[in-house]
Short mmCIF file of C-alpha atoms (C1' of nucleotides) in Angstrom, two decimals:
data_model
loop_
_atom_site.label_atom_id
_atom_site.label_comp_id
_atom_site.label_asym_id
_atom_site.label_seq_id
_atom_site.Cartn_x
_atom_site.Cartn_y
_atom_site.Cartn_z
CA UNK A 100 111.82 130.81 65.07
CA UNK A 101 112.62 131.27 68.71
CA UNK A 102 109.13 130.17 70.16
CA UNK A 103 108.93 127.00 67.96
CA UNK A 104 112.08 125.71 69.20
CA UNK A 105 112.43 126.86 72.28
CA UNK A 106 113.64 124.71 75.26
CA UNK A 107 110.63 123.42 76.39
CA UNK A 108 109.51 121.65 73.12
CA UNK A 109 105.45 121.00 74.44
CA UNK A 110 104.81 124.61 74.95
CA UNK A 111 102.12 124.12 77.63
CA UNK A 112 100.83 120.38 78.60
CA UNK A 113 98.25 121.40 81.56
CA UNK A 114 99.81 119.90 85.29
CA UNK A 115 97.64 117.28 86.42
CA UNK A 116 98.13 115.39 89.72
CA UNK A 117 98.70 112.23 87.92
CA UNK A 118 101.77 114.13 85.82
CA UNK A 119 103.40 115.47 88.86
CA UNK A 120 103.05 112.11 90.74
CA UNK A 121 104.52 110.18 87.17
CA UNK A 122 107.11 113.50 87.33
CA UNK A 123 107.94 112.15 90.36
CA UNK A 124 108.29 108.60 90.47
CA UNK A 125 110.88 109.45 87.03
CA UNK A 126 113.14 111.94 89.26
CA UNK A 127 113.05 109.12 92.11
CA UNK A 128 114.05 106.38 90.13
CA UNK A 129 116.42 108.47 88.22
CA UNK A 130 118.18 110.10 91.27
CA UNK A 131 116.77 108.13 94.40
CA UNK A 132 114.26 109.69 96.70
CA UNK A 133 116.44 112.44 98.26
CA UNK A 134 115.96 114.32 94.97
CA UNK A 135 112.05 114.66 94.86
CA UNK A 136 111.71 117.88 96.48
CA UNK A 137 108.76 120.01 95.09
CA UNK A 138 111.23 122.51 93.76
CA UNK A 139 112.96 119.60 91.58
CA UNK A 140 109.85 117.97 90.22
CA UNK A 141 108.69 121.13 89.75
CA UNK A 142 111.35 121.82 87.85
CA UNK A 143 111.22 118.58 86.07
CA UNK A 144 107.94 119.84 84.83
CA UNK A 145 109.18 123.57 83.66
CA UNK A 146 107.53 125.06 86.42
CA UNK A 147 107.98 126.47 89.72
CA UNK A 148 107.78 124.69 92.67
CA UNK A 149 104.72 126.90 94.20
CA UNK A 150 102.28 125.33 91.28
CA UNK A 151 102.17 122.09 92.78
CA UNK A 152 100.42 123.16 95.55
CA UNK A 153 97.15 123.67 93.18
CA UNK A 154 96.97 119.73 92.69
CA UNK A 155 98.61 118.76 95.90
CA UNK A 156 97.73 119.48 99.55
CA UNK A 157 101.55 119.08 100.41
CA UNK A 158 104.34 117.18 100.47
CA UNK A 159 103.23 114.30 102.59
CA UNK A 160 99.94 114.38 99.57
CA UNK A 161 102.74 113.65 97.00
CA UNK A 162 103.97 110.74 98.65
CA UNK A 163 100.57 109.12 99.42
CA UNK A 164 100.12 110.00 95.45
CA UNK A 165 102.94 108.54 94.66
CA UNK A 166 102.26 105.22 96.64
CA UNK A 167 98.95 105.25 94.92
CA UNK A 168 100.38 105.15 91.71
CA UNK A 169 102.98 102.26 92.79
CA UNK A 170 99.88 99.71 93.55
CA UNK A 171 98.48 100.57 90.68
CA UNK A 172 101.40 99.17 88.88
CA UNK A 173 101.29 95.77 90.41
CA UNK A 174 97.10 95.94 90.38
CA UNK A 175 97.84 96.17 86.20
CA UNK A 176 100.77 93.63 86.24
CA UNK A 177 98.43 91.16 88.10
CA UNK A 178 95.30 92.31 85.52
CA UNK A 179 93.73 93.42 88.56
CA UNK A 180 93.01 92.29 92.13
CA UNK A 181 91.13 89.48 92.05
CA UNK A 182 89.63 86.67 94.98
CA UNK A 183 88.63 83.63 93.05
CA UNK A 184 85.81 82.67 94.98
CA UNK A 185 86.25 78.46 95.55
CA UNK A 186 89.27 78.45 94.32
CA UNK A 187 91.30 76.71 97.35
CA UNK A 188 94.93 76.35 95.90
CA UNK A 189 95.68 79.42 98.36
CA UNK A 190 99.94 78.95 98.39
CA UNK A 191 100.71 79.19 94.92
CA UNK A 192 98.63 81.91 94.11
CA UNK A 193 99.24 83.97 96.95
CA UNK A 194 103.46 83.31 96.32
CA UNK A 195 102.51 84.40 91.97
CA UNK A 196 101.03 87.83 93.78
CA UNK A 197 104.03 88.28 96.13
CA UNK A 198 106.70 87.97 93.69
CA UNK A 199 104.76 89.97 91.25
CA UNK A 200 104.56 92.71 93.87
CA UNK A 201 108.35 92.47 94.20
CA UNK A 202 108.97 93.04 90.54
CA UNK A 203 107.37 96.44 90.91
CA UNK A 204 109.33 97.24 94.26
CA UNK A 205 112.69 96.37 92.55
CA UNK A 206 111.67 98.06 89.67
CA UNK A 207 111.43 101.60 92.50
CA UNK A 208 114.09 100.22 94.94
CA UNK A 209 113.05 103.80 96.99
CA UNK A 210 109.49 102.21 97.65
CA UNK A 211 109.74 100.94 100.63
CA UNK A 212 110.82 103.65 102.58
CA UNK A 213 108.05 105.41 100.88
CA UNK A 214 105.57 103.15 101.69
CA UNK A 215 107.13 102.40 105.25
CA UNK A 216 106.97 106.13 106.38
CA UNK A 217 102.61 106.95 105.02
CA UNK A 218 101.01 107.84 109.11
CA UNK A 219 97.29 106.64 106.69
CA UNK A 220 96.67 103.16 104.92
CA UNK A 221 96.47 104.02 101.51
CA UNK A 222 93.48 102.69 99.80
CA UNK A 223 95.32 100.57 97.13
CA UNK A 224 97.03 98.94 99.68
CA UNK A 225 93.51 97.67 101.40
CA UNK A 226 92.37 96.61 98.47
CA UNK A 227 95.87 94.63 98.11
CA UNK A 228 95.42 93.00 101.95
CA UNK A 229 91.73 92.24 101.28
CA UNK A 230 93.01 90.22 98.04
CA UNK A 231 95.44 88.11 100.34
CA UNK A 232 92.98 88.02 103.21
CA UNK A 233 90.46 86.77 100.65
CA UNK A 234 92.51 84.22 98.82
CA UNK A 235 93.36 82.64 102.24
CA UNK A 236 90.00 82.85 103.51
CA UNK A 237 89.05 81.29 100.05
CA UNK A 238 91.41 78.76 100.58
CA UNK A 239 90.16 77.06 104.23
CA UNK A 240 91.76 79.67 107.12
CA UNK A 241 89.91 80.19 109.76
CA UNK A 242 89.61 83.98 110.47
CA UNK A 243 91.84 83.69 113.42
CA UNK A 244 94.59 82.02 111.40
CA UNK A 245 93.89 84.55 108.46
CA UNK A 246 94.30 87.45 110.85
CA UNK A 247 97.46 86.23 112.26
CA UNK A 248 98.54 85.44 108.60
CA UNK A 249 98.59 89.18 107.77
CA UNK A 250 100.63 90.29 110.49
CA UNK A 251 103.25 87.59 109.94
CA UNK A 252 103.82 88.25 106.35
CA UNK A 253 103.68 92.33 107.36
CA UNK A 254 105.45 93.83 104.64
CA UNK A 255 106.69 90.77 102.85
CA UNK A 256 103.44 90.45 101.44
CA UNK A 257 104.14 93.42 98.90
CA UNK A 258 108.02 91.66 98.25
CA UNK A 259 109.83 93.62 100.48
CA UNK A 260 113.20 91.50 101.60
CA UNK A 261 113.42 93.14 105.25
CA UNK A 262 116.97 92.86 105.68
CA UNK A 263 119.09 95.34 107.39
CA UNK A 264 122.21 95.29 105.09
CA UNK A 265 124.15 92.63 103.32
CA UNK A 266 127.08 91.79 105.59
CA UNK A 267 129.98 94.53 104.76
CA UNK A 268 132.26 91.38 103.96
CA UNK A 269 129.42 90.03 101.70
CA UNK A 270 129.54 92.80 99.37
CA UNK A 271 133.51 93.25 99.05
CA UNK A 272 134.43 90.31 96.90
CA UNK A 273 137.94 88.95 97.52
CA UNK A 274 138.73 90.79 101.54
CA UNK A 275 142.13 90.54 101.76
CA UNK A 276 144.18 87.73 103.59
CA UNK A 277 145.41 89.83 106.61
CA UNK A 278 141.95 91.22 106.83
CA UNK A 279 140.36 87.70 106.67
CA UNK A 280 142.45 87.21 109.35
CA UNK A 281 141.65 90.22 111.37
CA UNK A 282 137.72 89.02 111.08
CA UNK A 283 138.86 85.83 111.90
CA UNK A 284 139.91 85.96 115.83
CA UNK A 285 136.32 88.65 116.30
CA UNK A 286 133.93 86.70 114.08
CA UNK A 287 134.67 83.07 113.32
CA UNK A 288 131.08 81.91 112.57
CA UNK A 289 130.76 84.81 110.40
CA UNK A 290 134.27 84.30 108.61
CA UNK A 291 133.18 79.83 108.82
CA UNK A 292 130.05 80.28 107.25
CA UNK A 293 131.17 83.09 104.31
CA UNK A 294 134.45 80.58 103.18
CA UNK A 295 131.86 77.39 103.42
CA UNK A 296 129.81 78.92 100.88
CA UNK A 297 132.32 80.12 98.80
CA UNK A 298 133.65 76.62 98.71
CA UNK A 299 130.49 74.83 98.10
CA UNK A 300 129.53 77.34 94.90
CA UNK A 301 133.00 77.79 93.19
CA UNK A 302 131.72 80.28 90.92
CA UNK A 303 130.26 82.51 93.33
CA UNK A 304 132.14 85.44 94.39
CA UNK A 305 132.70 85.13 99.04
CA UNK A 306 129.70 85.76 100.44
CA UNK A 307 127.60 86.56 97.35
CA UNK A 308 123.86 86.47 98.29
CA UNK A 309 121.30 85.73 95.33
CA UNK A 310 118.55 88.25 96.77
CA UNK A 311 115.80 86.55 94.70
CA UNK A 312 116.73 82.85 96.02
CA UNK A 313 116.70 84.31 99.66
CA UNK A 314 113.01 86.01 99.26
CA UNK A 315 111.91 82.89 98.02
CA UNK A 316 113.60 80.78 100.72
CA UNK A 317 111.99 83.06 103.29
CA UNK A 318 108.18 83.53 101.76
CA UNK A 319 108.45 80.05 101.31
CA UNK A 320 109.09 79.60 105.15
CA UNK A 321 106.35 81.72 106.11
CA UNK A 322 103.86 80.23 103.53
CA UNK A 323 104.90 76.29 104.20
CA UNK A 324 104.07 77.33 108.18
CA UNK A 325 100.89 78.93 107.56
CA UNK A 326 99.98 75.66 105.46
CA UNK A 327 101.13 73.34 108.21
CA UNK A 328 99.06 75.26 111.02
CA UNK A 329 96.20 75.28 108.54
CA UNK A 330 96.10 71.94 108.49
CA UNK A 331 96.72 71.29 112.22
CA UNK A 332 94.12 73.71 113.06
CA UNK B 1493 124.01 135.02 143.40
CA UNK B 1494 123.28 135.83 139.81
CA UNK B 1495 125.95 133.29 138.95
CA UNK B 1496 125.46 130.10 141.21
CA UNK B 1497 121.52 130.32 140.69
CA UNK B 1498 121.74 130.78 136.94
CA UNK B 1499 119.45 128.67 134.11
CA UNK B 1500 122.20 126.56 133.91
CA UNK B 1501 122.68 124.65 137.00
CA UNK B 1502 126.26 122.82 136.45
CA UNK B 1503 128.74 125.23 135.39
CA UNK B 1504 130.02 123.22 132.42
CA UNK B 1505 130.25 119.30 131.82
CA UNK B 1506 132.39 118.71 129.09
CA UNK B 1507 130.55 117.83 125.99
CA UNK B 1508 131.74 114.45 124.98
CA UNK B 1509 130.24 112.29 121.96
CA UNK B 1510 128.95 109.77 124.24
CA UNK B 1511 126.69 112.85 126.02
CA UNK B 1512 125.75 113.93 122.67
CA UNK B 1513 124.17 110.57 121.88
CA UNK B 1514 122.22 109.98 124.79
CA UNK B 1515 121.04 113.44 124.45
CA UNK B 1516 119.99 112.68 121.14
CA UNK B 1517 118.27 109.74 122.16
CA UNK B 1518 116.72 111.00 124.78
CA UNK B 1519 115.24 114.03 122.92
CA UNK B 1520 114.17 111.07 120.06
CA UNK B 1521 112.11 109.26 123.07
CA UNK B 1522 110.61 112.49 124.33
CA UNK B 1523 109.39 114.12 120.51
CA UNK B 1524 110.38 111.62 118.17
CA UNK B 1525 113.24 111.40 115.75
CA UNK B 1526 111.96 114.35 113.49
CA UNK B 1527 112.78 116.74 116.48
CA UNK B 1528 116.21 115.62 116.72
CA UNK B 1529 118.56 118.10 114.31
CA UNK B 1530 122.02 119.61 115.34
CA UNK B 1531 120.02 122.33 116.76
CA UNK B 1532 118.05 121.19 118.79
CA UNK B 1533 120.61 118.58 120.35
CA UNK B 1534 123.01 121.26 120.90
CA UNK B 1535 119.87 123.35 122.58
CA UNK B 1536 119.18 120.25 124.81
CA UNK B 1537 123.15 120.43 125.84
CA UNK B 1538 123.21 124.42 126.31
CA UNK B 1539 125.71 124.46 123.48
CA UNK B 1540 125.70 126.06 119.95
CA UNK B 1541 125.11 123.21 117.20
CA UNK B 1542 128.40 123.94 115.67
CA UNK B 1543 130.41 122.56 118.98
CA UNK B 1544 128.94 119.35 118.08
CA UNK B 1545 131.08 118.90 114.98
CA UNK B 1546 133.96 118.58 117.01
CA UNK B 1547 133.10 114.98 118.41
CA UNK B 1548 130.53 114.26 115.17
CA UNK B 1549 131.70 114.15 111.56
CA UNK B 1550 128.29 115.12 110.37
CA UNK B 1551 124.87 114.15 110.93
CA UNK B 1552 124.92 110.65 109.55
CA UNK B 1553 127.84 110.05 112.45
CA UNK B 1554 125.38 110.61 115.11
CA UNK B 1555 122.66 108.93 113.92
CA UNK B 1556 125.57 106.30 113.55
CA UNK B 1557 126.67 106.32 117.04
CA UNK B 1558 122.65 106.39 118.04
CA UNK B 1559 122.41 102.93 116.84
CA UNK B 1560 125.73 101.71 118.54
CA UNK B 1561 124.16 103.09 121.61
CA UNK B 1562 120.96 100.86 120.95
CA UNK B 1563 122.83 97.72 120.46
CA UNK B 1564 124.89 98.44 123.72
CA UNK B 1565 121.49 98.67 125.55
CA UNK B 1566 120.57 94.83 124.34
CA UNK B 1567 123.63 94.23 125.02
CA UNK B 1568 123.34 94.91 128.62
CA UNK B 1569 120.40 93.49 128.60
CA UNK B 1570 121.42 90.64 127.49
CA UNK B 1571 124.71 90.10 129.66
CA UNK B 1572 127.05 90.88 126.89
CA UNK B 1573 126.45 88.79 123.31
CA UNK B 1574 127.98 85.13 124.11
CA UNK B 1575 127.73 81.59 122.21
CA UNK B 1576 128.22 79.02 124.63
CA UNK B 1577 130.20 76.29 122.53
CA UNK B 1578 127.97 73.00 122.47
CA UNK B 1579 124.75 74.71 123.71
CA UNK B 1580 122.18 72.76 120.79
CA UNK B 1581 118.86 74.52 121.97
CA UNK B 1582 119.19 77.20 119.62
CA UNK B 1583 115.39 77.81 119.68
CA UNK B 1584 114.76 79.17 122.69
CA UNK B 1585 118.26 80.91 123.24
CA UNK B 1586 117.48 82.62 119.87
CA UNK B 1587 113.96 83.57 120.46
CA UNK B 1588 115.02 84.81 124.44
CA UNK B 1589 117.77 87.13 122.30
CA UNK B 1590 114.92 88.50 119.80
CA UNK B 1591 112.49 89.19 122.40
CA UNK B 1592 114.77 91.10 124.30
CA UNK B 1593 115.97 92.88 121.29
CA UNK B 1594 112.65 93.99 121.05
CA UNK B 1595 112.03 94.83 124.22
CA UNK B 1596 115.32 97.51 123.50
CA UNK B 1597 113.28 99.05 120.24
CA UNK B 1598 109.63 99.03 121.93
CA UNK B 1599 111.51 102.01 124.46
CA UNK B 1600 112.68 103.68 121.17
CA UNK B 1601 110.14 103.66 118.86
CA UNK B 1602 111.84 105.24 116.83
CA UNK B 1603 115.26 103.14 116.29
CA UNK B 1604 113.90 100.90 113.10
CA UNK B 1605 113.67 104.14 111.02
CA UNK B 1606 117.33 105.03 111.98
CA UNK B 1607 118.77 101.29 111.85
CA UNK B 1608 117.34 101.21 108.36
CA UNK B 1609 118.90 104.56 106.98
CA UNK B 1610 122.50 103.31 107.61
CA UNK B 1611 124.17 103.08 104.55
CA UNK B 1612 127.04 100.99 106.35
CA UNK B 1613 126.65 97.95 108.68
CA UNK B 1614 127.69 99.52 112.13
CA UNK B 1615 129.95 96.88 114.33
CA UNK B 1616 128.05 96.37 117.33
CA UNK B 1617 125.06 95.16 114.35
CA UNK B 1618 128.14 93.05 112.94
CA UNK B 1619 128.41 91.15 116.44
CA UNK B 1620 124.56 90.98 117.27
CA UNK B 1621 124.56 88.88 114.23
CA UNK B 1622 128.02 86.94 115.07
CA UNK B 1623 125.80 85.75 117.99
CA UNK B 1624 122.94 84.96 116.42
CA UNK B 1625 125.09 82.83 113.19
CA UNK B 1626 126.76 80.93 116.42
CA UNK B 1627 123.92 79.74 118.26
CA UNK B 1628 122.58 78.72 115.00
CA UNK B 1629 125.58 76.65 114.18
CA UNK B 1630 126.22 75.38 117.49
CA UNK B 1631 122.51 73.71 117.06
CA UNK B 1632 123.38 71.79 114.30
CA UNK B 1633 122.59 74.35 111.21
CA UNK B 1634 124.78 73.82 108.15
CA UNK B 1635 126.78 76.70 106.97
CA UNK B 1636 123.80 76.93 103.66
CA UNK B 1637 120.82 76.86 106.04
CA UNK B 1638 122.33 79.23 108.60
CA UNK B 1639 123.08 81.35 105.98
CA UNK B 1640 119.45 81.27 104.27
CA UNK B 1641 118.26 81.35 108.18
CA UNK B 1642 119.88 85.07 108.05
CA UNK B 1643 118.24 86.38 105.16
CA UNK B 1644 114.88 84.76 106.11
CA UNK B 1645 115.03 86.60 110.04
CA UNK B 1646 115.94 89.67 108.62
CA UNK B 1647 115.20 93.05 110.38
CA UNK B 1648 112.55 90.53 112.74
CA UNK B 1649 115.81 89.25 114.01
CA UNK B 1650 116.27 92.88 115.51
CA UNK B 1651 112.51 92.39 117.18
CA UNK B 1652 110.83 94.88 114.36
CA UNK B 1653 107.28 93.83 113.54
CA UNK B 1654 108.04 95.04 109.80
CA UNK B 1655 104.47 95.78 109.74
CA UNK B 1656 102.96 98.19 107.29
CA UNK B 1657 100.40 99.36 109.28
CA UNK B 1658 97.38 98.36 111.15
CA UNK B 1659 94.56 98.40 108.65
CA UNK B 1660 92.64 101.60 109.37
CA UNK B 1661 89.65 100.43 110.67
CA UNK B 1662 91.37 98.20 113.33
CA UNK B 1663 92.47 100.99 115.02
CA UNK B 1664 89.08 102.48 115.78
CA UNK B 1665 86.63 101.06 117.74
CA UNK B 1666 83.04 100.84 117.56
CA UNK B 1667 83.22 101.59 113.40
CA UNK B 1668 79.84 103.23 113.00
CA UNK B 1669 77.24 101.26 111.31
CA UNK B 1670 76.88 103.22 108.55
CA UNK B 1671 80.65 102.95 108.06
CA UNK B 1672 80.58 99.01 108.35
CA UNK B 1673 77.70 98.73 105.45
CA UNK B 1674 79.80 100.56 103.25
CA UNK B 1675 83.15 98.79 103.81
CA UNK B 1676 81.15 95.14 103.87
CA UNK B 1677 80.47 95.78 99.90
CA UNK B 1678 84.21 96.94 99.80
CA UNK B 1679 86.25 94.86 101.51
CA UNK B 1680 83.65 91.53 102.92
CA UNK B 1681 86.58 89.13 103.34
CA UNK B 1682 88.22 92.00 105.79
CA UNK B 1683 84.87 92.88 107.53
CA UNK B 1684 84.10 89.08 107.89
CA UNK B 1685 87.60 88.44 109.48
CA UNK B 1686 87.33 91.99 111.90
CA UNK B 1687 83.44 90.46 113.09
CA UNK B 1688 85.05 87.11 113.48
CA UNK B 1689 87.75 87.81 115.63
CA UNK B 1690 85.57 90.35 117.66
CA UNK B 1691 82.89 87.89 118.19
CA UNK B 1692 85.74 84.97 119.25
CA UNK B 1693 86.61 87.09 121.77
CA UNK B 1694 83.94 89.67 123.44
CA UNK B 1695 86.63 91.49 125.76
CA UNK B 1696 88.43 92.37 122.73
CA UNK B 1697 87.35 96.03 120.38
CA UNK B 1698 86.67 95.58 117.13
CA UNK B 1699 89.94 94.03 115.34
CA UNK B 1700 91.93 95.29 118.19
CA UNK B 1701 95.54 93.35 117.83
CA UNK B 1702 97.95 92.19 120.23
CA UNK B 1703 100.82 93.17 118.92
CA UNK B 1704 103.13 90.96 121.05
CA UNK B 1705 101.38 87.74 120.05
CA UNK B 1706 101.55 88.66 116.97
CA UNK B 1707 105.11 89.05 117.02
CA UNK B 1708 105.53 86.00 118.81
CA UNK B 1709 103.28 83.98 116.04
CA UNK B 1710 105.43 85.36 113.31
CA UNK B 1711 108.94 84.49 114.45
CA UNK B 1712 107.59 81.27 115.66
CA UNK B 1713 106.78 80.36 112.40
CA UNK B 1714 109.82 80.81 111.01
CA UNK B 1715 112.05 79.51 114.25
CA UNK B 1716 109.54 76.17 113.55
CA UNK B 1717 110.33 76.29 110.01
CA UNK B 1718 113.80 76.66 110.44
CA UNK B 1719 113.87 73.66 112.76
CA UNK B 1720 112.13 71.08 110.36
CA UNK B 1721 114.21 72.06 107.48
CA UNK B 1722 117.62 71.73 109.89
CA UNK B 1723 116.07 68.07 110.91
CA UNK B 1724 114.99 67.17 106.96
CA UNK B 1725 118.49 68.43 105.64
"C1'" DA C 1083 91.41 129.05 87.52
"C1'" DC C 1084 96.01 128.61 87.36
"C1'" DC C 1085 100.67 130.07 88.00
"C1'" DT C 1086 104.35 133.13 90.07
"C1'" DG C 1087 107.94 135.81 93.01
"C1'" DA C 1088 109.23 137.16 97.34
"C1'" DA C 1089 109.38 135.90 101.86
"C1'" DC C 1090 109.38 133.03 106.31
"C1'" DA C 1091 111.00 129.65 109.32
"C1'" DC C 1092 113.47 126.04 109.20
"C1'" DC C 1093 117.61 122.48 107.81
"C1'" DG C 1094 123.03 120.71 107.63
"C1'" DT C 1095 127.33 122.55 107.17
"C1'" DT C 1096 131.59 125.82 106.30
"C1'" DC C 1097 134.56 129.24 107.74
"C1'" DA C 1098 136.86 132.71 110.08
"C1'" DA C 1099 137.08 134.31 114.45
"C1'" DG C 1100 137.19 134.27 119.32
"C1'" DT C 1101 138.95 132.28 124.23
"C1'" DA D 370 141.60 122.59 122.21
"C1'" DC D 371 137.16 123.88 122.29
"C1'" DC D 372 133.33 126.81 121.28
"C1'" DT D 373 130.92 130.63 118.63
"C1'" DG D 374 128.45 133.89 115.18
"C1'" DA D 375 127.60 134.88 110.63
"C1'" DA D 376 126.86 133.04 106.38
"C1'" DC D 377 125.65 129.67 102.47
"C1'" DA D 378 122.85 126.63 100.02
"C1'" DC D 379 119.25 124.22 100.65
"C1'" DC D 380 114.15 122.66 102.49
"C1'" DG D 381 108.49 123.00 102.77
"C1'" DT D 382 105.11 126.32 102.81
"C1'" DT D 383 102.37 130.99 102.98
"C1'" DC D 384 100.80 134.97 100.93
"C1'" DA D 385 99.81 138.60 97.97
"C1'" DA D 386 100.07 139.41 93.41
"C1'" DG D 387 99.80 138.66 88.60
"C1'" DT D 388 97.30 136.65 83.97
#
DNA sequence: ACCTGAACACCGTTCAAGT
DNA sequence: ACCTGAACACCGTTCAAGT
């Protein structure tokens, strides 16, 4: 009776790449990033960490694995990555694909510094930028405007919000008076433009930042100007 | 004369935290930020890394006090961080701030990585932004736009390109031609674009970017947009 | 072919000890 | 007060050995 129900309940599922890199991607979201060392997902797995290395080059193989598996989430959300050739209504399509990606990123909030630290372009990810490229192209850019296109969305273009941090005050709800006033004297635009807000909205909390309404306000900077130099050019 | 003549020409400079940090950044410049542990920063000092605890917390407190070094070096740049009350040409003034800002993080390389692992906002960050929220306001912004103007700038607000990468085959020049046939069935809207550009302009390699117009283009866009939303609203 | 255990060269950090 | 040496609990990775 010990064997049957042991510990490990599936006595012996053969390691794949693709079950490490899933192994992986479980341990990340469970624990953040810091955790996936090959001696943890390893363990994950019920074995040690030296195995990995038959279906991995190395660590730095994981993570390109890893991000490999990521674009393959929004590639099935989207039901593939797809240029509708003649199709020219380039903005809203291109903001659907954007927002999609950034339902997969929040879904592995460790992504981006995943993603941010690969030295090679995966080959999802190309695939990904020729979709854009294509959709715009598709949609009356020039190639000059397209090009310039990709490097002003950068990152955004997989729903990445690119801010540093939230404000420390913006994430404390309620700062206390004497420390409102402290802030005051150093940072009055700061301390003016939090209590404006929290006056306008009275049910927000000070300084409370609806990250989803800010992506939007920003992609829909970025895309409105593209548009507008579009037509100009 | 075994003593005056030794490896170590000065006797013994007191280790202080600020000489710690600018040893630290200057072994970051020389072999990146992966080279710089407690180790080898104490090596670079002729010290033992365990005499570095007694001006540094931990680790996290130097890579803390890396960054407030940083923004003390735009801040120099810049003539200390000032909002001249009733100045309205926020455009320029803002974009003369980012560009400098970047000029600060193109001599460390390195510095986005680190800025983006803080966990809390450091204070010199806090005032860089105090700046930026002013000039903002002084031109006119309302409290809501200003506020949506933050979020949309970002980490581009700092000068980073928040670029993923360069796509692979911009990087090289003179693909081969076998290469290009095989990425044209690929990826034609990205080989179309690469030709384009290469043919617009014959000094230029093969999809060879300029990253500081393309910097420029990008925060342009969103300084423009900024501008005809503060005029509409 | 696939997995393992011991070992190597690193980390950040603690602690008791030196001056 | 300031610095040190040994040690601890981790890393990624190599290598020779097991089945």
């Amino acid at each position: 009776m010990a064997t049957s129900t042991d510990t490990e309940p599936q006595p012996r599922l053969p390691l794949t790449r693709r079950r490490i890199l899933r192994a992986a991607i479980d341990l990340a979201d469970a624990e953040g990033i810091a955790a996936v060392t090959m001696r943890r997902v390893a363990g994950e797995l019920g074995v040690e960490a030296m195995s990995l290395y038959h279906h991995l080059d190395n660590k730095e193989d994981l993570l390109d694995g890893i991000v490999e598996e990521l674009i393959g989430e929004i590639e099935t959300e989207l039901g593939g990555f797809r240029v509708d050739v003649g199709v020219e209504d380039w903005q809203p399509r291109l903001r659907h694909i954007i927002l999609t990606a950034r339902r997969v990123m929040l879904r592995h909030r460790w992504a981006p510094s995943v993603i941010e630290t690969r030295t090679k372009m995966p080959p999802g990810l190309v695939r990904y930028f020729e979709m854009i490229l294509g959709i715009m192209i598709e949609g009356g850019f020039s190639n000059d405007l397209a090009h310039h296109a990709m490097h002003a969305l950068g990152s955004r273009a997989l729903g990445f919000s690119q801010e540093l941090f939230v404000p420390a005050s913006t994430t404390e709800k309620a700062a206390s008076d004497a420390m409102f006033a402290a802030m005051m004297s150093e940072l009055p635009y700061m301390v003016g433009m939090l209590s404006a807000i929290s006056h306008d909205d009275p049910d927000s909390t000070l300084g409370w930042c609806d990250d989803q309404t800010e992506f939007e306000f920003g992609i829909d900077l970025i895309l409105d100007g593209l548009e507008a130099r579009r037509l100009a050019g």
